[in-house]
Coordinates of C-alpha atoms in Angstrom, one line a residue:
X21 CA 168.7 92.6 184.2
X22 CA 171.1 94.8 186.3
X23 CA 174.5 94.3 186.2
X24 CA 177.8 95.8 187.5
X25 CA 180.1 96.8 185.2
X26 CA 184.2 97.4 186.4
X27 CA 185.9 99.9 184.0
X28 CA 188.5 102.6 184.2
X29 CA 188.0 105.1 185.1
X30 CA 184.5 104.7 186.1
X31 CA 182.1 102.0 187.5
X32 CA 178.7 102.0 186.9
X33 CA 175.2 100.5 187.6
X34 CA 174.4 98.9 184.0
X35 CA 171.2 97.9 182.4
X36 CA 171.7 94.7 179.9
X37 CA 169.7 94.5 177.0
X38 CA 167.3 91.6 176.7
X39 CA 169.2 90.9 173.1
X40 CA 172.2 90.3 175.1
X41 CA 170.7 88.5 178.2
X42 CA 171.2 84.9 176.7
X43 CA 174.8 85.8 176.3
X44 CA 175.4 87.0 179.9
X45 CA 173.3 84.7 182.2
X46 CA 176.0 81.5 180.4
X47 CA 179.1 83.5 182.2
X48 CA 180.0 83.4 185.9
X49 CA 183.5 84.9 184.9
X50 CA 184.2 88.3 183.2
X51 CA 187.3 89.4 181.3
X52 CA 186.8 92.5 180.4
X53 CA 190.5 93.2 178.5
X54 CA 189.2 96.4 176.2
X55 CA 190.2 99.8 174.7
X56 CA 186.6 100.8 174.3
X57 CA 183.7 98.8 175.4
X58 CA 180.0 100.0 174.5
X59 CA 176.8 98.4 175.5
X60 CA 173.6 100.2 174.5
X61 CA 169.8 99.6 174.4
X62 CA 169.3 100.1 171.4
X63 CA 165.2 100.2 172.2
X64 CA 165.2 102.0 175.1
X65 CA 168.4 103.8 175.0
X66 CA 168.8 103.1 178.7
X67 CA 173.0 102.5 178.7
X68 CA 176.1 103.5 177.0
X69 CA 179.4 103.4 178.6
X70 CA 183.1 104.2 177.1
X71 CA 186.1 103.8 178.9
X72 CA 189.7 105.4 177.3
X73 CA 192.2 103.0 179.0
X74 CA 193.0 99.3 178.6
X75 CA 193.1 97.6 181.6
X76 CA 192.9 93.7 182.4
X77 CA 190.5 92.8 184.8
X78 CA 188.3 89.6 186.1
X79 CA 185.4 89.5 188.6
X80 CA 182.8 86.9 189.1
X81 CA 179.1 88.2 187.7
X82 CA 176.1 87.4 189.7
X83 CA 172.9 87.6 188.0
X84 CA 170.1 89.4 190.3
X85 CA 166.1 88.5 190.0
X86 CA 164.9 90.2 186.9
X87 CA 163.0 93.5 187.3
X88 CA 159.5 93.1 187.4
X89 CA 159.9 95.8 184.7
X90 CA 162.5 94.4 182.9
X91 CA 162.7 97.3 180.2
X92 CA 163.1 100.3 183.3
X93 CA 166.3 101.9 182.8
X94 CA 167.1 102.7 186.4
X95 CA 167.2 100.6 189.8
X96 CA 166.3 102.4 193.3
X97 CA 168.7 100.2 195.7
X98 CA 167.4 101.2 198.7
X99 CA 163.9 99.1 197.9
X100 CA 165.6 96.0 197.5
X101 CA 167.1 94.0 200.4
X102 CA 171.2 93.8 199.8
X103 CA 172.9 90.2 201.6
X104 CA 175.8 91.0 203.4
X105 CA 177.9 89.1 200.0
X106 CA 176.4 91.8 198.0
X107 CA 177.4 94.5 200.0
X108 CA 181.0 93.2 200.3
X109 CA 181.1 93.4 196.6
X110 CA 179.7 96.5 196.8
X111 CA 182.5 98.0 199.2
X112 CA 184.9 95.9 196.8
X113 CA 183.6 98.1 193.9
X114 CA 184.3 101.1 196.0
X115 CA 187.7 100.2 196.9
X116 CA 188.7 99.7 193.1
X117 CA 187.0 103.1 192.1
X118 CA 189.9 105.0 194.6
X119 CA 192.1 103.2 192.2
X120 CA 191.1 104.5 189.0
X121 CA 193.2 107.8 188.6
X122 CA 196.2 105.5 189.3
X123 CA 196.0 103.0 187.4
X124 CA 194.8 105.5 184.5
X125 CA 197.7 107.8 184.3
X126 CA 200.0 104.6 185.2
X127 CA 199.1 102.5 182.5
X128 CA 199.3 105.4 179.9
X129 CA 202.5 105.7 180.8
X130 CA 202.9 102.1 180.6
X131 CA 202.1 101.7 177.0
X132 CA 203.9 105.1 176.6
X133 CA 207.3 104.2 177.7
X134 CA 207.9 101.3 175.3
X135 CA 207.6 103.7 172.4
X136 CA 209.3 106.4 173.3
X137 CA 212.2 103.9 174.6
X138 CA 212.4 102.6 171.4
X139 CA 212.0 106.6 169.6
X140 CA 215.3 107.2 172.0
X141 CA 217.3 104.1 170.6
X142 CA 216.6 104.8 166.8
X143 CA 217.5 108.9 167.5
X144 CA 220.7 107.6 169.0
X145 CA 221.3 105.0 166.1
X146 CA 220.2 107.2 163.1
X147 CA 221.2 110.8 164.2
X148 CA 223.9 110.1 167.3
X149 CA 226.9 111.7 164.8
X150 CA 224.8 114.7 163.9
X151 CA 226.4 118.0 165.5
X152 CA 223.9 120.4 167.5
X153 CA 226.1 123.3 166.9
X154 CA 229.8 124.8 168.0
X155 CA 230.5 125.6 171.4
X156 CA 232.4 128.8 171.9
X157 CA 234.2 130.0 174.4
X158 CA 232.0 132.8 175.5
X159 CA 229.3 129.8 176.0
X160 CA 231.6 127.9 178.7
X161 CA 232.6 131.5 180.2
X162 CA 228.9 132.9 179.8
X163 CA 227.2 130.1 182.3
X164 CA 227.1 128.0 179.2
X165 CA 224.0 130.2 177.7
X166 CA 223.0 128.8 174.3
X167 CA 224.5 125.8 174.3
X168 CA 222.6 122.2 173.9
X169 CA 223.5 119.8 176.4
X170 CA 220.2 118.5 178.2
X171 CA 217.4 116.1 176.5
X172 CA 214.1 117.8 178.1
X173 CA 210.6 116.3 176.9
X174 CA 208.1 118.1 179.4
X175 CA 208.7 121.5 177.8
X176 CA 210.1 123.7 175.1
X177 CA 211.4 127.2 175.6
X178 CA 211.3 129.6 172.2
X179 CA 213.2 132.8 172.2
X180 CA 210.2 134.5 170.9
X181 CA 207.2 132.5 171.4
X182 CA 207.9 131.6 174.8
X183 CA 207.4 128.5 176.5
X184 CA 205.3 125.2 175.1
X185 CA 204.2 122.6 177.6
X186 CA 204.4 119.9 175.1
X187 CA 204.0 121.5 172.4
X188 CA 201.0 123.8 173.6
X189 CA 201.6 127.3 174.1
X190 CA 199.7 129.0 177.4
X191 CA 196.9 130.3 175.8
X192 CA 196.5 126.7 174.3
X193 CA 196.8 125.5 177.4
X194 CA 194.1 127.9 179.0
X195 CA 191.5 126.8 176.0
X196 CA 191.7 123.0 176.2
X197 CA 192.9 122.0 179.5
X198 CA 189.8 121.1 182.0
X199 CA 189.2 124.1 184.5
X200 CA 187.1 124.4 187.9
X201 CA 184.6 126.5 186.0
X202 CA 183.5 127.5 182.6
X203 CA 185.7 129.7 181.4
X204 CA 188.2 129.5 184.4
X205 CA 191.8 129.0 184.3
X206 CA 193.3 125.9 183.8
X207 CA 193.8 123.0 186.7
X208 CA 197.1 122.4 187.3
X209 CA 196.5 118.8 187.4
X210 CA 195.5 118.8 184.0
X211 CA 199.1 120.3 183.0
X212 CA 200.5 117.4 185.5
X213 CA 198.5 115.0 182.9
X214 CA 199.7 116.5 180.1
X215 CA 203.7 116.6 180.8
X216 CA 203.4 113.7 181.8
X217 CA 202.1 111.9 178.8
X218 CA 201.8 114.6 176.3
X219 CA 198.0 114.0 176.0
X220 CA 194.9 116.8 177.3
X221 CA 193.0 114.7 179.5
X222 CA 189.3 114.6 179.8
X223 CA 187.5 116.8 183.1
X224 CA 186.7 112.9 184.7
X225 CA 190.5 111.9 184.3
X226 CA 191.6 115.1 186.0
X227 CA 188.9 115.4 188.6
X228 CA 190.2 112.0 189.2
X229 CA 193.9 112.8 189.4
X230 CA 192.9 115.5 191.7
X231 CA 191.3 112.4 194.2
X232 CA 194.6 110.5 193.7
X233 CA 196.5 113.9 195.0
X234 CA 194.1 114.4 198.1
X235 CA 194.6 111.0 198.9
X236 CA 198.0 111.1 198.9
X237 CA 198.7 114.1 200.9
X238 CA 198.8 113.0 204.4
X239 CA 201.8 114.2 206.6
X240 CA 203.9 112.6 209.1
X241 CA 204.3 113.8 212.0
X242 CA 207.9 113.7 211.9
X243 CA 207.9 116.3 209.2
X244 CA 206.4 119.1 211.1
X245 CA 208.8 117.9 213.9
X246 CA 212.1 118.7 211.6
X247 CA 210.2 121.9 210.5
X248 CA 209.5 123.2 214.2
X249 CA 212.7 122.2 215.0
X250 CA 214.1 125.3 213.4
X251 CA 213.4 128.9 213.9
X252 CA 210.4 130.8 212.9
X253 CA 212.4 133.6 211.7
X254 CA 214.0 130.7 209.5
X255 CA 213.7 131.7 205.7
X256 CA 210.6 129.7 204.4
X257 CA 212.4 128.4 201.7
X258 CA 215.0 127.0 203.9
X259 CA 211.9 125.9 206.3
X260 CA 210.8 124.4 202.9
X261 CA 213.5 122.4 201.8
X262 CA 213.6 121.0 205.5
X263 CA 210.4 119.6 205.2
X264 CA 211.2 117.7 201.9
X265 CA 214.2 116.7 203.1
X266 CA 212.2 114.9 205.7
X267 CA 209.5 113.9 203.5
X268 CA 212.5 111.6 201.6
X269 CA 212.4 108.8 204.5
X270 CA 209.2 107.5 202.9
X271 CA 210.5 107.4 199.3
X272 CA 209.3 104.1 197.4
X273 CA 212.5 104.5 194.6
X274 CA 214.8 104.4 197.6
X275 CA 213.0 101.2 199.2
X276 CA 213.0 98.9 195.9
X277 CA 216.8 100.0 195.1
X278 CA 217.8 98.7 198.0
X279 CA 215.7 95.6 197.5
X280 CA 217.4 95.4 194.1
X281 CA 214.5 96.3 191.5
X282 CA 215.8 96.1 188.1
X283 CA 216.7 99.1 185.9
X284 CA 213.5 98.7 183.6
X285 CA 211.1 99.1 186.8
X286 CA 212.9 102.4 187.8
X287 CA 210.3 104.9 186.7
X288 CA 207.5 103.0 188.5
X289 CA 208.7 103.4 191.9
X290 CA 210.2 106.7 191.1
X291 CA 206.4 107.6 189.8
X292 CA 205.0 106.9 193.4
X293 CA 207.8 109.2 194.6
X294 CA 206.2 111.9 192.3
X295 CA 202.9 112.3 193.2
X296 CA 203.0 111.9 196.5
X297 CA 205.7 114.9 196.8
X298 CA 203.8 116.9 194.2
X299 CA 200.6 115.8 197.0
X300 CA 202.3 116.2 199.2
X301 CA 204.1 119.8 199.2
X302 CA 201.3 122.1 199.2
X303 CA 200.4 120.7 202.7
X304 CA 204.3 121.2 204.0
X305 CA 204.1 124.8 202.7
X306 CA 200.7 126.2 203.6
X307 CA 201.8 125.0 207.0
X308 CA 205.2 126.9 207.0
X309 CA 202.9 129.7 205.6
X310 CA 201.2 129.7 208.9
X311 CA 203.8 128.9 211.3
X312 CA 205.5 132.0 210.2
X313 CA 202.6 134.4 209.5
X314 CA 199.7 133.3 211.3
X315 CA 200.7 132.1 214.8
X316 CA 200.5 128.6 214.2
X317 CA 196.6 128.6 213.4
X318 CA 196.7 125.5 210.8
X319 CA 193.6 125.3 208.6
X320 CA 193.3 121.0 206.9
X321 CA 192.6 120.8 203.3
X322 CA 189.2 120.7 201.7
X323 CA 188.3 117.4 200.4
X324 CA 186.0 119.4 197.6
X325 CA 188.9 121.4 196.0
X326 CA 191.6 120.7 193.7
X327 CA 194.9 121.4 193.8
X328 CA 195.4 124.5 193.3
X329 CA 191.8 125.8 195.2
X330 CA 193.0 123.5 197.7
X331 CA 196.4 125.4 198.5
X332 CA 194.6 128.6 198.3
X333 CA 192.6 127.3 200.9
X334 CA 195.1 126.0 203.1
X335 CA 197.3 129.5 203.3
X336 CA 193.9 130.9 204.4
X337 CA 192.5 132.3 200.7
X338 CA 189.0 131.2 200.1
X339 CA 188.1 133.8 197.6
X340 CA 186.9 132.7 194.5
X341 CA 189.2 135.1 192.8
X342 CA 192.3 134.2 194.6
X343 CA 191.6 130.6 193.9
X344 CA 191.5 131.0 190.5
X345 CA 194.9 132.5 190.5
X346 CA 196.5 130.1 192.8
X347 CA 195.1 127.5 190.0
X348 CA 196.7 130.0 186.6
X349 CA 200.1 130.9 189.0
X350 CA 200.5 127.0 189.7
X351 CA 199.9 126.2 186.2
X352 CA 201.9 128.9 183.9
X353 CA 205.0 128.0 186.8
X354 CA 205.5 124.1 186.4
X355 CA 207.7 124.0 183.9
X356 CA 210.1 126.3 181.6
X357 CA 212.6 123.6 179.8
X358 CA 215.1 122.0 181.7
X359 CA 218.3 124.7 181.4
X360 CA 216.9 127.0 184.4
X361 CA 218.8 126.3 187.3
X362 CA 216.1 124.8 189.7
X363 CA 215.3 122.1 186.8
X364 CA 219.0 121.6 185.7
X365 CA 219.8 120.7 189.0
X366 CA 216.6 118.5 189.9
X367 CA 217.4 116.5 186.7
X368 CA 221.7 116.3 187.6
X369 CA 221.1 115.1 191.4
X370 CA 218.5 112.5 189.7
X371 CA 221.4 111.3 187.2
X372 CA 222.8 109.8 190.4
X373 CA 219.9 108.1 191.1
X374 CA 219.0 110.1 194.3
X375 CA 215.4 109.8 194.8
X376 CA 212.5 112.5 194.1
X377 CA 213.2 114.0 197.3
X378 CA 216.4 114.5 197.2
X379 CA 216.3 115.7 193.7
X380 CA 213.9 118.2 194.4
X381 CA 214.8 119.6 197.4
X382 CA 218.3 120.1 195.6
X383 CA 216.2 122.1 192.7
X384 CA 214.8 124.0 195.9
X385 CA 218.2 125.3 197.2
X386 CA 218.7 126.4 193.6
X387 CA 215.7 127.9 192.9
X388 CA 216.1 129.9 196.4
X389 CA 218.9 132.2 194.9
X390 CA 218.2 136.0 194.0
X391 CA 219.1 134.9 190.2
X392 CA 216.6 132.5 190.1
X393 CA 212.9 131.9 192.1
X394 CA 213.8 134.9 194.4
X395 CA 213.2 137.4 191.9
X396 CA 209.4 137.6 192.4
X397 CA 210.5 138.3 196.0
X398 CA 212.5 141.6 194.8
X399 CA 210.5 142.8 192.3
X400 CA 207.7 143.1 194.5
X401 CA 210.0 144.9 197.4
X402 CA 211.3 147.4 194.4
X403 CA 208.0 148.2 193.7
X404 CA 207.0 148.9 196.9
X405 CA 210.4 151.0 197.1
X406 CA 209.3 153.2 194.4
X407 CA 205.6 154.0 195.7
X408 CA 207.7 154.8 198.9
X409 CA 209.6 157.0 197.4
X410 CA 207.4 158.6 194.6
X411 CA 203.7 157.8 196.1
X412 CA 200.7 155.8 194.0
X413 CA 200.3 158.6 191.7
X414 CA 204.1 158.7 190.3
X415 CA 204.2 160.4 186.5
X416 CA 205.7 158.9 184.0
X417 CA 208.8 160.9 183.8
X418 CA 209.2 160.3 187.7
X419 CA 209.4 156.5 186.9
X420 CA 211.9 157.0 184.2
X421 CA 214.3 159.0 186.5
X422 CA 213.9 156.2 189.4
X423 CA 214.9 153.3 186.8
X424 CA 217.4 155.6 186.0
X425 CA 218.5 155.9 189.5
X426 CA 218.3 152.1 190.2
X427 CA 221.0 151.3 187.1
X428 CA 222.9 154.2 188.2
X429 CA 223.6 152.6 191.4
X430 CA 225.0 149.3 189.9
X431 CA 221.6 147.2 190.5
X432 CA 219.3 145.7 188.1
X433 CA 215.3 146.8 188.1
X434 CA 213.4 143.1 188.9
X435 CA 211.2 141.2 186.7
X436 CA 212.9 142.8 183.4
X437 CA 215.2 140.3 181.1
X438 CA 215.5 136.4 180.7
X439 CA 218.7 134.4 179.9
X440 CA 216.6 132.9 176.4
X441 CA 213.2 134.9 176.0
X442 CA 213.6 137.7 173.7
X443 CA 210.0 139.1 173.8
X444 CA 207.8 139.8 176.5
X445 CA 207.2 136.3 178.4
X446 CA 203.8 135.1 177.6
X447 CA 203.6 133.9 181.7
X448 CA 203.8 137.7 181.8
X449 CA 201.0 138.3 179.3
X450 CA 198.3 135.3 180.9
X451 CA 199.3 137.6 184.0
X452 CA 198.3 140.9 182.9
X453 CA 195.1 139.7 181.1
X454 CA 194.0 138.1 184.5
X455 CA 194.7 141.5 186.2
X456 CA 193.0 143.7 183.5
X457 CA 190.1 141.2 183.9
X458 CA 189.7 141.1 187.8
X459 CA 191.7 144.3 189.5
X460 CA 191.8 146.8 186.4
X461 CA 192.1 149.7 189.3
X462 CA 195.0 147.9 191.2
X463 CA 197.2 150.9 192.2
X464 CA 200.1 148.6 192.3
X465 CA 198.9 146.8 188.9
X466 CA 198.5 150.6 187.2
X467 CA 202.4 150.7 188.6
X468 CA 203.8 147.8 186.9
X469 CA 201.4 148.6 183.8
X470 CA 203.8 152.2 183.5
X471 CA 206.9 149.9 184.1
X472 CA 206.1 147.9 181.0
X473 CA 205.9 151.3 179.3
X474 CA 209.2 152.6 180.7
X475 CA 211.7 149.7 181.0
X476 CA 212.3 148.6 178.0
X477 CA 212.7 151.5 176.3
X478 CA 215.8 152.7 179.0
X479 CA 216.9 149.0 178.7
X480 CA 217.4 149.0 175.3
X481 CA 219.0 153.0 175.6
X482 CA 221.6 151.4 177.7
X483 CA 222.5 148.6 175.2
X484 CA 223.6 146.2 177.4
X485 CA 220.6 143.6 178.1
X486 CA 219.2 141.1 175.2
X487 CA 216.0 141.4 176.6
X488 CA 215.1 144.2 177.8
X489 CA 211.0 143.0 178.4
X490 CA 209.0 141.7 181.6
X491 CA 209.4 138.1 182.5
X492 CA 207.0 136.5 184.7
X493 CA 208.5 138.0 187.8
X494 CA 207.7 141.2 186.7
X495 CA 203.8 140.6 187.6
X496 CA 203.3 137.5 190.0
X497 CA 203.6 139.3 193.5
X498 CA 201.6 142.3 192.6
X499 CA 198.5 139.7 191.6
X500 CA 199.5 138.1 195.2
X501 CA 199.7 140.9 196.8
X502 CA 196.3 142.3 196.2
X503 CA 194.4 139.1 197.4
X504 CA 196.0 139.7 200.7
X505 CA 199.2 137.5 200.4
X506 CA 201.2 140.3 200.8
X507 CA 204.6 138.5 202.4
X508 CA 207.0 138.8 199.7
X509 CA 209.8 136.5 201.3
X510 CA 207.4 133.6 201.3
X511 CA 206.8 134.2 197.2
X512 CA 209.6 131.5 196.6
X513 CA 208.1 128.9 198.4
X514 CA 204.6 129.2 195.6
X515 CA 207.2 128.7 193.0
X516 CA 208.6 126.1 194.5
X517 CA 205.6 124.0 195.0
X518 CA 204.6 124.7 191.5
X519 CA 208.0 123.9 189.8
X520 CA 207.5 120.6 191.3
X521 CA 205.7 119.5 188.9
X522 CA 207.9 120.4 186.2
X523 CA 210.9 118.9 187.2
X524 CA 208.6 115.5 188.4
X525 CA 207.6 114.8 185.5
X526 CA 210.5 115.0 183.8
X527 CA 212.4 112.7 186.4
X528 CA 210.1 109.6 185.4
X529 CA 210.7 110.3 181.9
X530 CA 214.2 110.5 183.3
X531 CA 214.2 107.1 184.6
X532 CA 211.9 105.7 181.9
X533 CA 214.4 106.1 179.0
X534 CA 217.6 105.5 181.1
X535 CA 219.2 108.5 180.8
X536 CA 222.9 108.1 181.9
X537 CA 224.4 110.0 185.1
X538 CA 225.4 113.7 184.0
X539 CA 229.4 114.7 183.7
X540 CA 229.9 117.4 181.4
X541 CA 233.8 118.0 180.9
X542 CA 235.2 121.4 182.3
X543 CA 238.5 123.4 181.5
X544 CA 241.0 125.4 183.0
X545 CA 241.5 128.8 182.0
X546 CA 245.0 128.0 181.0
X547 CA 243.5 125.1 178.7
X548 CA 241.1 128.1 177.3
X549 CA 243.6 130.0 176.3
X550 CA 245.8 127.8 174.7
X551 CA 243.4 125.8 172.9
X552 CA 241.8 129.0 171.6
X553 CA 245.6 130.6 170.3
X554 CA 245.7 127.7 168.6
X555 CA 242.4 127.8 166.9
X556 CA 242.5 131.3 166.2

């Protein structure tokens, strides 16, 4: 007897043992309500099937004709004539399996939340007296560097280890996370998965997430609208930011506010809102990409490739190579704790309740400053400065007298420094090795190699910089760069689209636990000075 089975995340053709037959053919109604179901042939081995995720579900079971050989383990459909009932089931089954990704990331988070709601009430009761540490006043003068003032669960930023995307660190991250290929960097999907509910997920759950985001990633028409509506010259992170901005009119968190949805059901709307822009945004900026660079000549996504192939694709990349970095430059971006300014102020404009969109397209005009995303965009033009001025083959004592001459003249040399890492920045590392692996004899990577040389060793000379080592910055456009994405000003907008991520996943953790609207207390300078007279 064949059967159809329903499960999350998969569905499958099943054959029933003839031990089990008597049991089946006395139901007409299924529950299947199960963490782990198995049913197996134990003489012919014909059938085992597992599913990770509980999920309630009833159908009606029709029993087909048995087999004329009841023991085969596989059916051929297309020698058996299908009545038009069984082929609306059929398309039924179908329809659910476009569901599965979904409903599998939704309900982890659904048996998540509870927990860690009730983890968030006992910190508050048992440790909400406990002091974090004194607050100075060079840490309200100094941009508030050091000081602990944000709960951030998606990620973890050590002074000398470097970033941990709960709790992995990025090689971690490149060994267990699910990849395109054997041995090929990680999907950023599979990092969405894991901020998101601090688990690795499985190559079917993320090839399935992956669906979920290519489904999602249709367009209005209205958006391109609000984006042609300003200038090509336009910078394309303000062309960026537009097209969010425009996005926000179909936001599901706005909708149920105004219908009055209850504080509890916040994060699930506010979920919606998150994948669809995450979906949604490599669409909105491989098409400013081309509005700006390539005369308009759009190229539609590939149905085959996930998300980070697929935006490699779209800007006009199909190399194998360059795909594989899109997918290790998405990933090693998404997230760096929640301090940075483009996350601080995704979370802040969230604490008001403003939607995804808005949120994010406020962490956009943040991440757009010189200080912040735009770095990748400078270190790239100050490397290009230098083979200007000094050729390809510049000597090692040449270098040192231009980073001489760039401190000299009151500016700072790009991609060298972070406001918390204190070593080299492992995103700079994962970098390098993909450089020495596919473009060893990169003029411009030989360049930056000589940087990392020379820098650090004038930084720390000139005593004045913490961290004197290469941050991520310090590598990304030069990897760009030799795959043929060679505008610098459009660098931004890549780190935007990854950073979404990041700060996405964090908002429905946001909304999940409550967390109250932000309103830190400021001071006057006058209040600064006599409040530190009299504790001096």
């Amino acid at each position: 007897m064949f059967v159809i089975l329903i499960s999350f995340p998969s569905i499958k053709l099943c054959y029933i043992s003839p031990k089990i037959l008597p049991q089946v053919k006395s139901i007409n109604t299924l529950h299947v309500h199960f963490r782990k179901l198995s049913l197996f042939n134990t003489t012919r081995k014909s059938f085992l099937l597992t599913t990770h995720r509980r999920f309630p579900l009833h159908f009606s079971l029709t029993s087909p004709s048995p087999s004329p050989e009841p023991r085969r383990p596989s059916i051929d459909l297309r020698r058996r004539s299908v009545s038009s009932s069984k082929m609306s089931f059929f398309r039924t089954v179908s329809a659910l399996s476009k569901l599965r990704s979904r409903a599998d990331l939704h309900s982890e988070l659904k048996e998540l939340i509870p927990q860690e709601q009730e983890r968030l009430k006992k910190l508050k009761k048992d440790y909400g007296h406990v002091q974090l540490g004194n607050i100075t006043a060079d840490m309200v003068l100094g941009g508030m560097r050091g000081m602990i003032g944000l709960l951030w669960e998606t990620s973890l930023l050590d002074p000398d280890e470097g970033i941990r995307f709960r709790g992995l660190s990025i090689p971690e991250c490149q060994k267990v996370l699910p990849s395109a290929k054997p041995g090929g960097e990680p999907l950023p999907e599979g990092l969405l998965w894991l901020l998101l509910t601090g688990k690795v997920p499985s190559k079917e759950q993320v090839d399935a997430l992956s669906k979920d985001l290519r489904d999602r990633a249709t367009i209005p028409d209205h958006v391109y609208k609000a984006i042609d509506a300003l200038p090509a010259t336009a910078h394309p992170m303000t062309q960026f930011t537009t097209g969010v901005m425009a996005l926000q009119v179909q936001s599901e968190f706005q909708k149920a506010y105004e219908k009055g949805i209850h504080k509890s059901k916040y994060w699930e709307p506010t979920f919606e809102d998150c994948l669809s822009l995450i979906a949604q945004l490599p669409v909105v900026a491989s098409y400013i990409y081309r509005r700006i660079y390539k005369n308009g000549q759009i190229i539609p996504r590939d149905e085959s490739l996930d998300y980070g192939g697929n935006f490699a694709h779209m800007l006009g990349f199909d190399n194998s190579e360059m795909l594989e970095l899109m997918r290790l430059y998405v990933t090693i971006h998404t997230d760096h704790e929640g301090g940075n300014v483009s996350a601080h102020t995704g979370h802040l404009v969230a604490s008001a309740l403003s939607d995804p969109y808005l949120s994010f397209a406020a962490a956009l005009n943040g991440l757009a400053g010189p200080l912040h995303g735009l770095a990748n965009q400078e270190v790239l033009l100050w490397i290009k400065s230098v083979i200007d001025d000094c050729g390809e083959n510049i000597s090692t004592d040449q270098l040192k007298d231009y980073v001489w001459k760039t401190l000299n003249s009151g500016k700072v040399v790009p991609g060298f420094g972070h406001g918390v890492l204190r070593k080299t920045d492992p995103r700079y590392t994962c970098q390098r090795e993909f450089a020495l692996k596919h473009l060893p004899e990169d003029p411009m990577f030989q360049l930056v190699s000589k940087l990392y040389e020379v820098v650090p060793p004038i930084l720390t000379e000139l005593g004045k910089v913490k961290n004197p080592w290469p941050n991520v910055d310090a590598h990304s456009g030069v990897l760009l760069h030799h795959y043929g994405l060679t505008e610098a000003r459009y660098y931004t907008v890549l780190f935007g689209v990854s950073r979404s991520i990041g700060i996405c996943s964090q908002l429905v953790w946001d909304r999940a636990l409550g967390l109250p609207l932000e309103r830190p207390k400021s001071v006057t300078m006058e209040w600064l000075e006599k409040f530190s007279k009299k504790a001096a």
